[in-house]
mmCIF file with all atom_site columns, C-alpha atoms in Angstrom:
data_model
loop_
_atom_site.group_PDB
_atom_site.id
_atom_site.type_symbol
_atom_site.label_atom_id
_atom_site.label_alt_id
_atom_site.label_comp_id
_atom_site.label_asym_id
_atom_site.label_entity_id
_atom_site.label_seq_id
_atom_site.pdbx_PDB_ins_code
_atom_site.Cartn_x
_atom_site.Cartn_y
_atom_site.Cartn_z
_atom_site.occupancy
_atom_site.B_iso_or_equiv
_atom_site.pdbx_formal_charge
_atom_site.auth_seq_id
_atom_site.auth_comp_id
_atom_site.auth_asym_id
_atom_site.auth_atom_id
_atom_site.pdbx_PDB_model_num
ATOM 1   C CA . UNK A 1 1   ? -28.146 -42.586 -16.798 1.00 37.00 ? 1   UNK A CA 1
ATOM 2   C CA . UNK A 1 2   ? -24.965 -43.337 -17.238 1.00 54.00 ? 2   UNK A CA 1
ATOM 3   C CA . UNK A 1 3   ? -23.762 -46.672 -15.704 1.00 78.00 ? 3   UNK A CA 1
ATOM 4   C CA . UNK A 1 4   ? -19.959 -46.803 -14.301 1.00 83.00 ? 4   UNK A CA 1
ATOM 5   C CA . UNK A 1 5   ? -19.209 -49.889 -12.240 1.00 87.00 ? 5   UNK A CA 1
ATOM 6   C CA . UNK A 1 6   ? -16.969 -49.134 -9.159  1.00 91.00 ? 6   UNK A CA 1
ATOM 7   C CA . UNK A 1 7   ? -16.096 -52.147 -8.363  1.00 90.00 ? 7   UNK A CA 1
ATOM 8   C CA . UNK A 1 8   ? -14.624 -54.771 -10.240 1.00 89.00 ? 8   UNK A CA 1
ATOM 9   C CA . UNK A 1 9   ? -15.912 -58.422 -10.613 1.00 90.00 ? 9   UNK A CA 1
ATOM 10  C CA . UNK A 1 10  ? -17.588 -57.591 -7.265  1.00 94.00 ? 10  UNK A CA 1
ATOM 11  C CA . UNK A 1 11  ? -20.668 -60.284 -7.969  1.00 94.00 ? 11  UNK A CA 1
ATOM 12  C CA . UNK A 1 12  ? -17.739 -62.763 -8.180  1.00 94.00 ? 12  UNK A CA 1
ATOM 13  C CA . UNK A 1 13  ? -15.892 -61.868 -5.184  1.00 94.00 ? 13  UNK A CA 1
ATOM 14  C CA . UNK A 1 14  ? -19.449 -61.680 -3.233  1.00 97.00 ? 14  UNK A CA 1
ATOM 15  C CA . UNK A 1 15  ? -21.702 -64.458 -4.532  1.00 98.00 ? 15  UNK A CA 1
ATOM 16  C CA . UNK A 1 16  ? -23.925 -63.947 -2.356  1.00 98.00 ? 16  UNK A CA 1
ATOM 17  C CA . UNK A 1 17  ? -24.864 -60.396 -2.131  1.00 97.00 ? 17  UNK A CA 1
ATOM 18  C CA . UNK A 1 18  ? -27.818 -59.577 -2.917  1.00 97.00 ? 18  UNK A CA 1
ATOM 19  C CA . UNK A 1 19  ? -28.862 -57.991 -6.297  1.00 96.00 ? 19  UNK A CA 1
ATOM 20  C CA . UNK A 1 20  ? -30.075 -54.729 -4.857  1.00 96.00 ? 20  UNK A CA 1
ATOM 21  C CA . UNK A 1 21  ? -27.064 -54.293 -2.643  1.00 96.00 ? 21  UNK A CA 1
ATOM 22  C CA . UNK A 1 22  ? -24.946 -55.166 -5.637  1.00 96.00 ? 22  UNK A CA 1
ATOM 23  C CA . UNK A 1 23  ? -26.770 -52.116 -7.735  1.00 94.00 ? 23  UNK A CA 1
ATOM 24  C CA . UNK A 1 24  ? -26.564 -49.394 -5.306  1.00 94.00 ? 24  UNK A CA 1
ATOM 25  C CA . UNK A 1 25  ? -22.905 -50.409 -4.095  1.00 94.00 ? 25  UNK A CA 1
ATOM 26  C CA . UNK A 1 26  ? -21.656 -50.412 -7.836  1.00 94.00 ? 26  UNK A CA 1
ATOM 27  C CA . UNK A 1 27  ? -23.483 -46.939 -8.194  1.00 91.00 ? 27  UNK A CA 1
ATOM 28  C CA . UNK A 1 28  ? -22.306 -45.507 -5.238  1.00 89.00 ? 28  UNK A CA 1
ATOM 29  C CA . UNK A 1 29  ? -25.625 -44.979 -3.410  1.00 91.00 ? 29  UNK A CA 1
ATOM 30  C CA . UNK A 1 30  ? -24.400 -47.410 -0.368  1.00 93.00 ? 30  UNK A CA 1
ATOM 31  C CA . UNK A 1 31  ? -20.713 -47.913 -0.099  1.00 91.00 ? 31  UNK A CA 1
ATOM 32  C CA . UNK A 1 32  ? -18.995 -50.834 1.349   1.00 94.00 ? 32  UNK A CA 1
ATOM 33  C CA . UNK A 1 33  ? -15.974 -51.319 3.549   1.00 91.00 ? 33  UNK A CA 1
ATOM 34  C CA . UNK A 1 34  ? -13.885 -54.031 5.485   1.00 91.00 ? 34  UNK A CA 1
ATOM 35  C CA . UNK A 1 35  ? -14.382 -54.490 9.139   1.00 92.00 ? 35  UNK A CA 1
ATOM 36  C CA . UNK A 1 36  ? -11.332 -54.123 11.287  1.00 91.00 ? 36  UNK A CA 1
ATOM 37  C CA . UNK A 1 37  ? -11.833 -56.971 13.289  1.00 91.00 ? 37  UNK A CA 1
ATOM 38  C CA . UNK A 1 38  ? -8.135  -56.487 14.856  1.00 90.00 ? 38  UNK A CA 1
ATOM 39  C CA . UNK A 1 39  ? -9.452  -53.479 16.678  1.00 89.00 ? 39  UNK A CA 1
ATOM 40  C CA . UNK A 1 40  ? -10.423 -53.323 20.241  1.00 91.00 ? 40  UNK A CA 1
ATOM 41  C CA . UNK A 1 41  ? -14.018 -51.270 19.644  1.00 88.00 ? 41  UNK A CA 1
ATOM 42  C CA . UNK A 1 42  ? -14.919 -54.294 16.875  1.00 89.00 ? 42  UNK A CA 1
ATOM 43  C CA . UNK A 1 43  ? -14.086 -57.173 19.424  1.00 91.00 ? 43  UNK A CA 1
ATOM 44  C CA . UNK A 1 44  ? -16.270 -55.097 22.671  1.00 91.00 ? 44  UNK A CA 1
ATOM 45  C CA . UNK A 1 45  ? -18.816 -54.634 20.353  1.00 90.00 ? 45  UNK A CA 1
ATOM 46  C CA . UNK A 1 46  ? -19.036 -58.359 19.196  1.00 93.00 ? 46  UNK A CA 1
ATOM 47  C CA . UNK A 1 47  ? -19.776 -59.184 23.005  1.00 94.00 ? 47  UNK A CA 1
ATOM 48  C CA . UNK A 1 48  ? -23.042 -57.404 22.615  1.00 93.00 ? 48  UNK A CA 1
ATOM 49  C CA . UNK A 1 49  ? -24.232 -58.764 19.108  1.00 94.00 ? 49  UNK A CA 1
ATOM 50  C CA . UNK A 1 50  ? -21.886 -62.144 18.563  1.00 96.00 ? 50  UNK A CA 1
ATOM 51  C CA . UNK A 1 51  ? -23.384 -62.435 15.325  1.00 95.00 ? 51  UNK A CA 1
ATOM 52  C CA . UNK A 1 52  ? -20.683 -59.621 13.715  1.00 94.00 ? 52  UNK A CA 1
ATOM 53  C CA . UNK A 1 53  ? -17.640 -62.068 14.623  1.00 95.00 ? 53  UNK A CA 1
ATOM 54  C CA . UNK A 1 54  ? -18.503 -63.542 11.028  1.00 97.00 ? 54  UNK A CA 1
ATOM 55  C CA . UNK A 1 55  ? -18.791 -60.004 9.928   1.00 96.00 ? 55  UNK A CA 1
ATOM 56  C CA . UNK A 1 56  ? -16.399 -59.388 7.264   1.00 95.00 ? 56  UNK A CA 1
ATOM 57  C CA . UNK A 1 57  ? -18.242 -56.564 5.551   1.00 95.00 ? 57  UNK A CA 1
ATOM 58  C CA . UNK A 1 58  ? -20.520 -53.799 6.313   1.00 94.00 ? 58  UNK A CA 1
ATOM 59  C CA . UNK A 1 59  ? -22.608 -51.444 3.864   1.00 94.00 ? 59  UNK A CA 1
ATOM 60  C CA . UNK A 1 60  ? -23.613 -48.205 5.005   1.00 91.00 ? 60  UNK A CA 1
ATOM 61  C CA . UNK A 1 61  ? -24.530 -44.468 3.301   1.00 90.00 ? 61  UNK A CA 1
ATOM 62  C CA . UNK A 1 62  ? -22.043 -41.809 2.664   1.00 82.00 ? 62  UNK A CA 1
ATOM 63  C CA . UNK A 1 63  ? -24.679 -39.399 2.316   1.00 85.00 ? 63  UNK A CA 1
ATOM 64  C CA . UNK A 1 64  ? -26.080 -39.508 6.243   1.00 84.00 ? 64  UNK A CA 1
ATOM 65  C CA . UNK A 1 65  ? -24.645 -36.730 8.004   1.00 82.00 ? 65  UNK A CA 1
ATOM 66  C CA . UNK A 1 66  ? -22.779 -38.003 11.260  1.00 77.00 ? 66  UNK A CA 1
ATOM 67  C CA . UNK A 1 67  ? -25.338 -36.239 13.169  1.00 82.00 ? 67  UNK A CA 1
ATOM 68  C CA . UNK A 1 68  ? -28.154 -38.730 11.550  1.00 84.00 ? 68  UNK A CA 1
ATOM 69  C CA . UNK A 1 69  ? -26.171 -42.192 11.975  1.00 77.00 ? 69  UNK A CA 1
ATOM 70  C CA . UNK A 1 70  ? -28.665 -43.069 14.460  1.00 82.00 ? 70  UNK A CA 1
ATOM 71  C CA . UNK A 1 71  ? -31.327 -43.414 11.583  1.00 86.00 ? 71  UNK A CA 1
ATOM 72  C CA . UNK A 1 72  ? -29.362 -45.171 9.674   1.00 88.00 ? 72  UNK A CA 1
ATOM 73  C CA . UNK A 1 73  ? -29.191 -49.129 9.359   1.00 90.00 ? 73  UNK A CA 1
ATOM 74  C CA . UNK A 1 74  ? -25.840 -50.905 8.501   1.00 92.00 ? 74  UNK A CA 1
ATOM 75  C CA . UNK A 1 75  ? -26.144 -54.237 7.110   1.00 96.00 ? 75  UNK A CA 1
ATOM 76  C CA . UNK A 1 76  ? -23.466 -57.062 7.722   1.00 96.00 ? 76  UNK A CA 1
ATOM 77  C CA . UNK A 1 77  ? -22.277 -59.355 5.349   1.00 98.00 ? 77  UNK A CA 1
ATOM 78  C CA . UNK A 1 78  ? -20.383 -62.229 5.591   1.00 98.00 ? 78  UNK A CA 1
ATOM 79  C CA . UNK A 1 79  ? -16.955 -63.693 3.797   1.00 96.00 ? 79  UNK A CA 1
ATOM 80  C CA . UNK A 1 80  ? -18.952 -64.190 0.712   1.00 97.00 ? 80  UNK A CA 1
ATOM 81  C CA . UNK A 1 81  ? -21.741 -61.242 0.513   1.00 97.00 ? 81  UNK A CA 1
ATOM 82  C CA . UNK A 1 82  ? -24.338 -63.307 2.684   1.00 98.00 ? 82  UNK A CA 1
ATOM 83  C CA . UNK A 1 83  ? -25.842 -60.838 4.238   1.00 98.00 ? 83  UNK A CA 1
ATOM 84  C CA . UNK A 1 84  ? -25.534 -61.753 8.482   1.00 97.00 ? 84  UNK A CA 1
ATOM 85  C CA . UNK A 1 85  ? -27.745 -59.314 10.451  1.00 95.00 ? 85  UNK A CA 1
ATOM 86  C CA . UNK A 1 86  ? -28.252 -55.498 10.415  1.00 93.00 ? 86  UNK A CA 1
ATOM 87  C CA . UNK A 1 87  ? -27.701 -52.776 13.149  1.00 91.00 ? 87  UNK A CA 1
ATOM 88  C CA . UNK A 1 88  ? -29.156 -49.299 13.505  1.00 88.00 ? 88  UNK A CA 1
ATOM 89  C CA . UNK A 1 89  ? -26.786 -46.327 14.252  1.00 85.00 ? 89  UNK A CA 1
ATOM 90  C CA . UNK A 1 90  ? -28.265 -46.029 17.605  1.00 83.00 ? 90  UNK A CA 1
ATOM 91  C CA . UNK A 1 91  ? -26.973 -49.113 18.709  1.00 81.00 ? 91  UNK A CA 1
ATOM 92  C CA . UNK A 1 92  ? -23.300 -48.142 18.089  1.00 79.00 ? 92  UNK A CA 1
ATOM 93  C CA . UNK A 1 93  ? -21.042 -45.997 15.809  1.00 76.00 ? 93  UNK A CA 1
ATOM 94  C CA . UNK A 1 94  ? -19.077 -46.997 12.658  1.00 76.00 ? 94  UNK A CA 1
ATOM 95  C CA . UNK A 1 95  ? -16.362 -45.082 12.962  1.00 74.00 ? 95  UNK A CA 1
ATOM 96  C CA . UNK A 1 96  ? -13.270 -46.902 13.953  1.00 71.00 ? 96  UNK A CA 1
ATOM 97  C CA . UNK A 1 97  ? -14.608 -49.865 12.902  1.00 76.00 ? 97  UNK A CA 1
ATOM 98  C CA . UNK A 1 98  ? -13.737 -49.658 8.850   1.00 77.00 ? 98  UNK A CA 1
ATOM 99  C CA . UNK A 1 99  ? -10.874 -50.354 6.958   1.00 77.00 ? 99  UNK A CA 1
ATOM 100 C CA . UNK A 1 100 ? -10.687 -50.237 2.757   1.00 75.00 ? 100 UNK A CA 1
ATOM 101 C CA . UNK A 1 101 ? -11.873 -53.071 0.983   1.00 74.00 ? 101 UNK A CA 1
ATOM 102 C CA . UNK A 1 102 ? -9.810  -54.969 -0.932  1.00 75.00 ? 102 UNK A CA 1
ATOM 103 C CA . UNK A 1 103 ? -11.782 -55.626 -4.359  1.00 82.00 ? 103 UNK A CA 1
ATOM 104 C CA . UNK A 1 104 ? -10.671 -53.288 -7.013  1.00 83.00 ? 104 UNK A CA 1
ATOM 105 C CA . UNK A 1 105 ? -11.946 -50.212 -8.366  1.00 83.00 ? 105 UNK A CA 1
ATOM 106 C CA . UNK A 1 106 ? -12.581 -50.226 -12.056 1.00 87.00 ? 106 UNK A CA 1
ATOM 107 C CA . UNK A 1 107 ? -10.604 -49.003 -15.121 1.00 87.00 ? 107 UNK A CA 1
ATOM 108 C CA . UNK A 1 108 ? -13.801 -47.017 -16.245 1.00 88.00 ? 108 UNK A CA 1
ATOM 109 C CA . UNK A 1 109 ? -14.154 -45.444 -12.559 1.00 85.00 ? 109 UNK A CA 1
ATOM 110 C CA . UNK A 1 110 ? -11.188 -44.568 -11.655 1.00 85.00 ? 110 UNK A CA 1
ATOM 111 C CA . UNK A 1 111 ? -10.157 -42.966 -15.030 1.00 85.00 ? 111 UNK A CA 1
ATOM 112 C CA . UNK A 1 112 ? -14.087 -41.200 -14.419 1.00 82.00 ? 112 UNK A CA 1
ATOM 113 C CA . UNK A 1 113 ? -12.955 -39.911 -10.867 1.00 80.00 ? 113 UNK A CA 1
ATOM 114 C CA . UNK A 1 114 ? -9.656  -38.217 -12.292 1.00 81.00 ? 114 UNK A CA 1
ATOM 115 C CA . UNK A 1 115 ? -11.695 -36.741 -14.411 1.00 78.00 ? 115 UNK A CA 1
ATOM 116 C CA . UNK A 1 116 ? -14.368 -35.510 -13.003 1.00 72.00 ? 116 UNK A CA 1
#
């Protein structure tokens, strides 16, 4: 298999996340995002599970069909990859929630993604 890194130095910007989260983010089996903690659905559902107000992160499949979110279990992370809790689909939706992450892609991916 060949072994493309999305994201760059993302061990050092997330110390703390955990090896196996690390491997399937880089290889694009779980992708990770920002939380938008600006927006009003983030802040109403931090009322119901106060633990995502140190939310800064959230890791989730691109590969569940919107349909199947409810099977699905998005873990939490914290400023520095701790992970903080984790949340089925059924108790809320995603979308609206996410905004880009800020670590950089790679050289090697992003000249593999033109390409490909």
């Amino acid at each position: 298999m060949n072994r493309i890194e999305k994201y760059a130095h993302l061990d050092i910007e997330l110390p703390e996340l955990p090896e196996v989260l690390l491997n399937t983010i880089q290889s694009e089996i779980l992708e990770i995002m920002c939380v938008d903690k600006n927006c009003d659905k983030f802040k109403k559902v931090c009322l119901e599970y106060p633990v995502l107000k140190d939310a800064v992160y959230v890791v989730f499949s691109n590969y569940v069909k919107k349909s199947d979110h409810k099977y699905e279990k998005f873990i939490f992370l914290g400023e520095k990859g701790n992970e903080l809790c984790d949340l089925s689909g059924r108790d809320f939706e995603l979308y609206g929630l996410l905004k880009c992450v800020s670590i950089p892609h790679t050289q090697e991916y992003c000249d593999f993604k033109k390409y490909s």
